[in-house]
Short mmCIF file of C-alpha atoms and ligand atoms in Angstrom, two decimals:
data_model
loop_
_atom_site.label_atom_id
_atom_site.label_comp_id
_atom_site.label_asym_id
_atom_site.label_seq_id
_atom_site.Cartn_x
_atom_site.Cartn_y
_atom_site.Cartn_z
CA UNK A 20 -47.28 61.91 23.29
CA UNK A 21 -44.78 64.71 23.47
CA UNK A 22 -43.24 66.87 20.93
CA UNK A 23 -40.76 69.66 20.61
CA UNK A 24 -42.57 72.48 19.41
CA UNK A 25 -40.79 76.01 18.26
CA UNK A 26 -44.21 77.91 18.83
CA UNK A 27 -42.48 80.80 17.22
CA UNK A 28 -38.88 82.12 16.72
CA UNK A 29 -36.61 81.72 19.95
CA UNK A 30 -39.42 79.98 22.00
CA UNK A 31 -39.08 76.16 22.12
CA UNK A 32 -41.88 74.27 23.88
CA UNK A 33 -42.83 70.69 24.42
CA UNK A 34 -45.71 69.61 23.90
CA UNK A 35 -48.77 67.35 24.48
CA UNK A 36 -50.38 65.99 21.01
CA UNK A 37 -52.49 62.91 20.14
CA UNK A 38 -50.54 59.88 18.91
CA UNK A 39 -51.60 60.24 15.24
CA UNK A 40 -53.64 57.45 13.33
CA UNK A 41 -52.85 55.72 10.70
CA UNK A 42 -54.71 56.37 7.33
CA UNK A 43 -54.95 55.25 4.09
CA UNK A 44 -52.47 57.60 2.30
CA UNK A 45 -50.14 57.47 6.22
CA UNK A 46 -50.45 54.47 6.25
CA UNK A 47 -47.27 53.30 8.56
CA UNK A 48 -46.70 54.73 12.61
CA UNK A 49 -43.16 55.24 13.54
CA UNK A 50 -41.71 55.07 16.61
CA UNK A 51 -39.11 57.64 16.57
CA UNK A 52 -35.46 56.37 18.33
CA UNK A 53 -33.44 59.33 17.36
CA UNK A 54 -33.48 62.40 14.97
CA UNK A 55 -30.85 64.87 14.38
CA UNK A 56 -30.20 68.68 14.86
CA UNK A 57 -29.30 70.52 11.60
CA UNK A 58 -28.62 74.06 10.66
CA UNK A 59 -32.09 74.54 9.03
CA UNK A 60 -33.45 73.17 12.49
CA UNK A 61 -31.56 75.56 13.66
CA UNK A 62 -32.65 78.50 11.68
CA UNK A 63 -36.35 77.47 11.98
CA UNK A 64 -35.89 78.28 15.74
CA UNK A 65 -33.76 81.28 15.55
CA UNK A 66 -36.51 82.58 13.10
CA UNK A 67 -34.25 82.56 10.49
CA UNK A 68 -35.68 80.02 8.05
CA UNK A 69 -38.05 81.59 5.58
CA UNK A 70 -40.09 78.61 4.31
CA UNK A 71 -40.77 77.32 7.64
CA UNK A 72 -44.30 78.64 9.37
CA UNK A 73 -44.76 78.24 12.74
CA UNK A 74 -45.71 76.90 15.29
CA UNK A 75 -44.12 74.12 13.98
CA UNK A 76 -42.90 70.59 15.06
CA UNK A 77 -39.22 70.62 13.92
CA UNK A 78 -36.95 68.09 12.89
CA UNK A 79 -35.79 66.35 9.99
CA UNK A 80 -33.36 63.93 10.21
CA UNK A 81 -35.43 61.38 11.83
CA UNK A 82 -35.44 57.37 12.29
CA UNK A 83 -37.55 55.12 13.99
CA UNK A 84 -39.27 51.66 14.65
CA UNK A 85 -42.26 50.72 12.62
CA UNK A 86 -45.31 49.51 15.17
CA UNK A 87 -48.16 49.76 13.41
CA UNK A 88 -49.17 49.41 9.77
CA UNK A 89 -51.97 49.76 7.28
CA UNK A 90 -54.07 46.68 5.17
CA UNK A 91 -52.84 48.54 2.56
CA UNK A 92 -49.26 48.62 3.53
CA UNK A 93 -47.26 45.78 1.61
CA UNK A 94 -43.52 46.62 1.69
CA UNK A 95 -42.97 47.69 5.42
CA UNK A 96 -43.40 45.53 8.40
CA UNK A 97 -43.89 46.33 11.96
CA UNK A 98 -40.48 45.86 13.68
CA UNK A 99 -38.67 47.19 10.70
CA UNK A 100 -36.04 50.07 11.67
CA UNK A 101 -36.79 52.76 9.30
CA UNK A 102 -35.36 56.14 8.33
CA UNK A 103 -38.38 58.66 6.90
CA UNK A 104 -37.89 60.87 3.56
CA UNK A 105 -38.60 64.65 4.26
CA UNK A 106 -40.04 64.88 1.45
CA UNK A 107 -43.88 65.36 0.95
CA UNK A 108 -45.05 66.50 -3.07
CA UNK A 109 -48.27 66.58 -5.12
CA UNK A 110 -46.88 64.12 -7.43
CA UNK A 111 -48.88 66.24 -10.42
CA UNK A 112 -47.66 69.84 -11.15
CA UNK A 113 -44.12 69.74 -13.89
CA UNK A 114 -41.39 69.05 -11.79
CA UNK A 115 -43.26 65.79 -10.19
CA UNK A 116 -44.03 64.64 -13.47
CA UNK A 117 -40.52 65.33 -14.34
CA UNK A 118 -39.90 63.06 -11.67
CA UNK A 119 -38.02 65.56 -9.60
CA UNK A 120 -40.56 66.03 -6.60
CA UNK A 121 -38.01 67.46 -4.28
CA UNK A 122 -38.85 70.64 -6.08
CA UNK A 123 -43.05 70.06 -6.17
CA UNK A 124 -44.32 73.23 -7.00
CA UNK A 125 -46.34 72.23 -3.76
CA UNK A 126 -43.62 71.27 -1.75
CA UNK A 127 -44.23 70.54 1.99
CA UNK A 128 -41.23 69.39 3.80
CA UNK A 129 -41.62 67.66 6.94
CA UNK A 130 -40.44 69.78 10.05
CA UNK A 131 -40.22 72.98 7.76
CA UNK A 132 -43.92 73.32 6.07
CA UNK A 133 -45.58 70.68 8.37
CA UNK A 134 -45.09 68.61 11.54
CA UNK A 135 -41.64 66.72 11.38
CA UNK A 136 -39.70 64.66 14.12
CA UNK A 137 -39.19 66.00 17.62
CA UNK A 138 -42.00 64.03 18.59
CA UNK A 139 -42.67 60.35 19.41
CA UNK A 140 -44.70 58.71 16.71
CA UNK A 141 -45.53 59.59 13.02
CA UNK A 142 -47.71 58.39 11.01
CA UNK A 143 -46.52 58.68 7.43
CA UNK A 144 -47.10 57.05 3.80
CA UNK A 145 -44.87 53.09 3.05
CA UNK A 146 -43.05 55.08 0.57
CA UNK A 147 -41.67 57.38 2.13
CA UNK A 148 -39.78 54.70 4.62
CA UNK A 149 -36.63 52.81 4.43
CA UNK A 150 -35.60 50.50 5.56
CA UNK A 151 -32.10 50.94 7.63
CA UNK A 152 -29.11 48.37 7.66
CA UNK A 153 -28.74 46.31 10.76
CA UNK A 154 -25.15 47.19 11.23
CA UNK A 155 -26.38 50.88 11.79
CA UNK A 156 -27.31 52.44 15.74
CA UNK A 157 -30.31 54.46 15.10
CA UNK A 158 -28.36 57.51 16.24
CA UNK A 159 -25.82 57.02 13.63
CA UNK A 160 -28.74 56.41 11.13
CA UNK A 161 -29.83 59.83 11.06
CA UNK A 162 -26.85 60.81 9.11
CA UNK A 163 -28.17 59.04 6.13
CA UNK A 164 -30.58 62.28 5.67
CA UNK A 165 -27.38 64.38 5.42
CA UNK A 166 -25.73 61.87 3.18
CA UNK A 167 -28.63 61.75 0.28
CA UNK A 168 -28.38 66.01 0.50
CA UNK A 169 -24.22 65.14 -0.62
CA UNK A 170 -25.69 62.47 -3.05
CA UNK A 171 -28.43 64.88 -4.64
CA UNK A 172 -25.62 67.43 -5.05
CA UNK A 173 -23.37 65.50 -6.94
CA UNK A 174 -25.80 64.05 -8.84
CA UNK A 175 -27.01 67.10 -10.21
CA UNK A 176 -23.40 67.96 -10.98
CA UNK A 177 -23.14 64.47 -12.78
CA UNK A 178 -19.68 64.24 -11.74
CA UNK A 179 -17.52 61.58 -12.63
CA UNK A 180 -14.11 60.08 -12.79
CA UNK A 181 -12.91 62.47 -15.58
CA UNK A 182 -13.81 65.95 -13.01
CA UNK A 183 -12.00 68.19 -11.04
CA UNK A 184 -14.38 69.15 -8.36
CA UNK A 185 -14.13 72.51 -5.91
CA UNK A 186 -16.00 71.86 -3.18
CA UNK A 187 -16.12 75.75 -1.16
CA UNK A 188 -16.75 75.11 2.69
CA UNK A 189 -15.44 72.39 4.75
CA UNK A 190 -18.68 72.62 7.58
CA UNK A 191 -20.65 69.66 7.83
CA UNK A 192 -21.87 69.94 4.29
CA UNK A 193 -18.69 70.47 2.63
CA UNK A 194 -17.38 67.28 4.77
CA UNK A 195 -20.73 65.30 3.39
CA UNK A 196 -20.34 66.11 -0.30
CA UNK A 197 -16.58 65.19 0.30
CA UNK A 198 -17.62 62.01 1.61
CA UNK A 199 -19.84 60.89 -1.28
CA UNK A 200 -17.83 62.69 -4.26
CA UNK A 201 -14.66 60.84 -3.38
CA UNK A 202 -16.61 57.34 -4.69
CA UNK A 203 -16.36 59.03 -7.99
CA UNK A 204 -12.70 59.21 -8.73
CA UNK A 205 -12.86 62.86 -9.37
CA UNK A 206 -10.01 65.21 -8.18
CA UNK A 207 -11.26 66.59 -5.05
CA UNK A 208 -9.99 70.74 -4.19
CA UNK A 209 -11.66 71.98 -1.02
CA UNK A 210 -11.72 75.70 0.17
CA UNK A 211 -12.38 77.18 3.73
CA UNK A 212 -11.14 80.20 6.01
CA UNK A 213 -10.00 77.98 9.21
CA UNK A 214 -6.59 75.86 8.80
CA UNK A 215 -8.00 72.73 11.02
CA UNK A 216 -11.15 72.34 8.80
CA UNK A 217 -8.34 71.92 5.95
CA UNK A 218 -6.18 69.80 7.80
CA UNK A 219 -9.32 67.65 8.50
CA UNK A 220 -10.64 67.84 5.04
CA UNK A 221 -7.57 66.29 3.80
CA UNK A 222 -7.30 64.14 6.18
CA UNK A 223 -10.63 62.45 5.18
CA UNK A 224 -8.76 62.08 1.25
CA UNK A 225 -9.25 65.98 -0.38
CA UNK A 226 -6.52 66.08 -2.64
CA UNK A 227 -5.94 69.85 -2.54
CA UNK A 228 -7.03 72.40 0.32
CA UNK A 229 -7.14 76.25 -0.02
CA UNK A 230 -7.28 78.86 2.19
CA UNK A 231 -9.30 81.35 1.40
CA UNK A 232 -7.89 83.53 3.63
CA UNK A 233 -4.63 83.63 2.91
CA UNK A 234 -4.34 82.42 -0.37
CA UNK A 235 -5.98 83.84 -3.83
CA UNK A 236 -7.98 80.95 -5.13
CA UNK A 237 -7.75 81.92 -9.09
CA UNK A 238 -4.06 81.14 -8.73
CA UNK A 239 -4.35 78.07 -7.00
CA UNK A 240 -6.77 76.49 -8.93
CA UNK A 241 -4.83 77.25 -12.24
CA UNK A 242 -2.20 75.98 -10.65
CA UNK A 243 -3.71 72.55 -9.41
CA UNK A 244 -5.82 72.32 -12.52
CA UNK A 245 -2.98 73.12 -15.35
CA UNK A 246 -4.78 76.53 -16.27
CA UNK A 247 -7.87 74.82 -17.35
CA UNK A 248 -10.06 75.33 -14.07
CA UNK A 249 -12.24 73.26 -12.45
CA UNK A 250 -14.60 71.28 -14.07
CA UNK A 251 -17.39 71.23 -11.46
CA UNK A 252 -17.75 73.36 -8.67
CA UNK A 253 -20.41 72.97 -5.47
CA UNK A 254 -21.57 75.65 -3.05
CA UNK A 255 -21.14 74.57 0.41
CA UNK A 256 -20.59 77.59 1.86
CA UNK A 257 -23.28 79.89 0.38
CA UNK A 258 -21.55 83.09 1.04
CA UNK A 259 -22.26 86.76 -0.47
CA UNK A 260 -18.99 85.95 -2.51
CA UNK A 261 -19.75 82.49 -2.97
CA UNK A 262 -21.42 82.21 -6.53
CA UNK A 263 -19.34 85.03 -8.19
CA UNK A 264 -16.08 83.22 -6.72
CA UNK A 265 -17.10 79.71 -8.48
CA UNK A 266 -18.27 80.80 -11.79
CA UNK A 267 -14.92 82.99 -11.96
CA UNK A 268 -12.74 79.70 -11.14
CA UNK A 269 -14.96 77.07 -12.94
CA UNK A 270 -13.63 76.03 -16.43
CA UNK A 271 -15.32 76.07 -19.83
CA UNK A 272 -18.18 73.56 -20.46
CA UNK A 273 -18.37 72.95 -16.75
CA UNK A 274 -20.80 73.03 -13.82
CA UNK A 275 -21.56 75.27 -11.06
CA UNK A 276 -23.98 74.04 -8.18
CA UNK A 277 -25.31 76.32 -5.85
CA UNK A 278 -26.90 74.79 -2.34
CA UNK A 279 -27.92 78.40 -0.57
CA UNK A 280 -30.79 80.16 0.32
CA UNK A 281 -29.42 83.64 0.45
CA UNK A 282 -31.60 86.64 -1.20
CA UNK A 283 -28.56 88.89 -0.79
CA UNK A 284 -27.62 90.09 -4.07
CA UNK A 285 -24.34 89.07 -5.65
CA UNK A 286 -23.00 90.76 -8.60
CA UNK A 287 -22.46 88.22 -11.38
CA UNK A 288 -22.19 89.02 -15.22
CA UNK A 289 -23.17 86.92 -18.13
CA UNK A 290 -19.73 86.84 -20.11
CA UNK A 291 -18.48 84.29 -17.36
CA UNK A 292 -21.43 82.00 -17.94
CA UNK A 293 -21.37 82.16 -21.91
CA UNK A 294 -17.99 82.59 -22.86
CA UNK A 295 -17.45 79.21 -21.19
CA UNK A 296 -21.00 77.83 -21.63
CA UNK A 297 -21.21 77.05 -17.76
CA UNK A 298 -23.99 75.07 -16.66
CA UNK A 299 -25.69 76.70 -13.32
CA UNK A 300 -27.69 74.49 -11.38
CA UNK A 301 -29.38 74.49 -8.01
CA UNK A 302 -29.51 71.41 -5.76
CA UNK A 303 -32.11 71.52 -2.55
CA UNK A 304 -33.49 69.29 -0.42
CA UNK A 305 -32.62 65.52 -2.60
CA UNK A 306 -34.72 63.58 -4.93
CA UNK A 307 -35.19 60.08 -3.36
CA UNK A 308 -31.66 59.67 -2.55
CA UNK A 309 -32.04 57.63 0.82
CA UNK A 310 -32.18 53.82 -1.12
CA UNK A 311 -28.81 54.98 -2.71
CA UNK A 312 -27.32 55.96 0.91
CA UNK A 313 -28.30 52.78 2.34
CA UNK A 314 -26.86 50.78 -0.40
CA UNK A 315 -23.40 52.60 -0.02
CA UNK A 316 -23.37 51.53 3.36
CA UNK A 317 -24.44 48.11 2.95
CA UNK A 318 -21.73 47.85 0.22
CA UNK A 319 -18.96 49.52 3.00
CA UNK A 320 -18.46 52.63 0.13
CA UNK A 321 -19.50 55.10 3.30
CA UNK A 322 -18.96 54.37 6.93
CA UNK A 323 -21.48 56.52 9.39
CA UNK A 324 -20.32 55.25 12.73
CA UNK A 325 -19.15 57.67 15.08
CA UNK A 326 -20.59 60.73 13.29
CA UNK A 327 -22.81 62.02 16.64
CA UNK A 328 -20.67 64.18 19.01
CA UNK A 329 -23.63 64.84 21.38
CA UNK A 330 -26.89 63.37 22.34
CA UNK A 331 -29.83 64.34 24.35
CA UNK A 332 -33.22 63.16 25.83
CA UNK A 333 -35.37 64.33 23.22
CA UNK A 334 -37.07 66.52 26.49
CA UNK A 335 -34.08 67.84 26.89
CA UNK A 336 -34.17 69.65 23.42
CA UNK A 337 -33.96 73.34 24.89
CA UNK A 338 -30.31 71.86 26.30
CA UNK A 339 -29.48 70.86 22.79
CA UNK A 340 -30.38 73.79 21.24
CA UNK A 341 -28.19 75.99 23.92
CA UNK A 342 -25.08 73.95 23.09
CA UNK A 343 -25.52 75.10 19.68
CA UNK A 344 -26.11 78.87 20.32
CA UNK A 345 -22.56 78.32 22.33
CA UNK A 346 -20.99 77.02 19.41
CA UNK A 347 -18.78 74.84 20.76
CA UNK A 348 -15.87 73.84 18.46
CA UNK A 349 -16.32 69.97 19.92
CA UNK A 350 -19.94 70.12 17.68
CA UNK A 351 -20.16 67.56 14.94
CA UNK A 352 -23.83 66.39 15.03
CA UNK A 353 -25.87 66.57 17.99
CA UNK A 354 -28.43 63.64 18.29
CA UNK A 355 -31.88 63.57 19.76
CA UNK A 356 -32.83 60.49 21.77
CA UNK A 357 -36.12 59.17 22.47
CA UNK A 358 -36.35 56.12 24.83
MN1 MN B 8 -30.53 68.00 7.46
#
């Protein structure tokens, strides 16, 4: 079979590899029909990425048909369209036990730490399959991965009805935490640089929009949030600023999320967190989030059609990766195909 290998940073290959086996613990082979490009693909072949090792088979976001299984497999069928969890864990050190394995002390995420989805079959564990709604096209499927990242973040936030919620950065992340925290009834404040990200944010049911650029944020928040400040607060945008900006803005007893991966340092002081006992809490990766995804689109809560603005032949990946490095402003999610 083929794959799409980044041998090292900036040098994409394909690839010839044996069709993997099926095991006890891998138990079900996938047939991959699409998987998506995402900025941590991205970064893995720009060199950028510092968990990933290479060479590496990239690719995350990937969904596929079932064609072979295990005797030991008893939940997933052959034929069954399926969407794989990044996810791999040890299942024993604190945080599995915990039950949060998206933060394994042993952590191995698929197209970052070990082979992931640029390629044509994988062979992985029942467990870590769903199964996808019929309504869905594969390619639109792969935006469930996205989705359960939105759903991890404001889970950890615990947000409800009774929040106020800043969401900084309307990119595609911003746009998928919108997308899942507007099920919750919480008043929804977005913040970017670029007027049509606003525009579209709002569009898609933000309630307030800032720009960051020509507007000072502590004064619009007091003045959307009657002085009191926002209760929660998420990091999409993972600037140098970024951190500083939301515990300055974020009211007492409430929540900060942060989603980046920066090691710049930020200059943050402690009277901000205690004097309004903030909670600070990270968010990566998401903790089994994909049944929850599938159920708000079998319930019509989230609609993923039409999310892909591109697609290309898997073989074609080096093309794909090119329209990126353009930037093109026409971008939403570029899909990899496979038949
Ligand atoms: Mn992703």
């Amino acid at each position: 079979m083929k794959a799409v290998q980044i041998e090292k940073p900036n040098v994409l290959k394909i690839i010839d590899m044996e069709i993997p086996s099926i095991t006890e613990h891998d138990n079900v082979l996938v047939k991959i029909k699409a998987a998506g490009i995402c900025g941590s693909d991205v970064g893995i072949y720009h060199g950028t990425n510092a968990a990933a090792t290479y060479p590496r088979v990239i690719g995350h976001e990937m969904v596929g048909e079932v064609v072979k299984t295990g005797s030991n497999a008893t939940k997933i069928k052959v034929g069954d369209r399926v969407i794989i969890d990044q996810v791999t864990n040890c299942g024993t050190c604190y945080a599995c036990r915990e039950g949060r394995g998206n933060v394994c002390a042993n952590l191995k995420v698929r197209g970052v730490h070990i082979d992931g989805g640029y390629r044509e079959y994988m062979a992985v564990p029942e467990r870590d399959c769903y199964v996808l709604p019929d309504i869905l096209a594969y390619e639109d499927a792969i935006m469930i991965e996205p989705t359960t990242i939105a759903i991890q973040s404001c889970s950890r936030a615990q947000l409800t009805e009774e929040d106020t919620l800043l969401i900084m950065g309307c990119g595609a992340l911003g746009n998928s935490i919108l997308r899942v925290a507007r099920l919750s009834g919480a008043k929804i404040i977005m913040a970017d640089i670029v007027d049509e990200k606003l525009q579209e944010v709002r569009n898609q049911g933000a309630d307030y929009t800032i720009n960051l650029a020509k507007e000072d944020i502590k004064e619009k928040i007091a003045e959307y949030t009657d002085g009191y400040g926002v209760t929660v607060s998420i990091d999409a945008a993972c600037t140098r600023d970024s951190l500083a900006t939301l515990l300055n803005v974020t009211g007492n007893a409430g929540r900060v999320v942060t989603m980046g991966f920066s090691v710049n340092p930020t200059e943050v002081n402690q009277f901000s967190i205690t004097s309004k006992e903030l909670d600070i809490r990270g968010s990566r990766l998401q903790n089994r989030k994909f049944q929850d995804a599938i159920e708000l689109i079998q319930e019509k809560k989230l609609d993923l059609s039409n999310s892909i603005s591109h697609k290309f032949h898997f073989l074609d990946a080096q093309k794909a990766f090119d329209l990126v490095d353009s930037r093109d402003p026409s971008i939403r999610k570029i899909a990899l195909i496979f038949d």
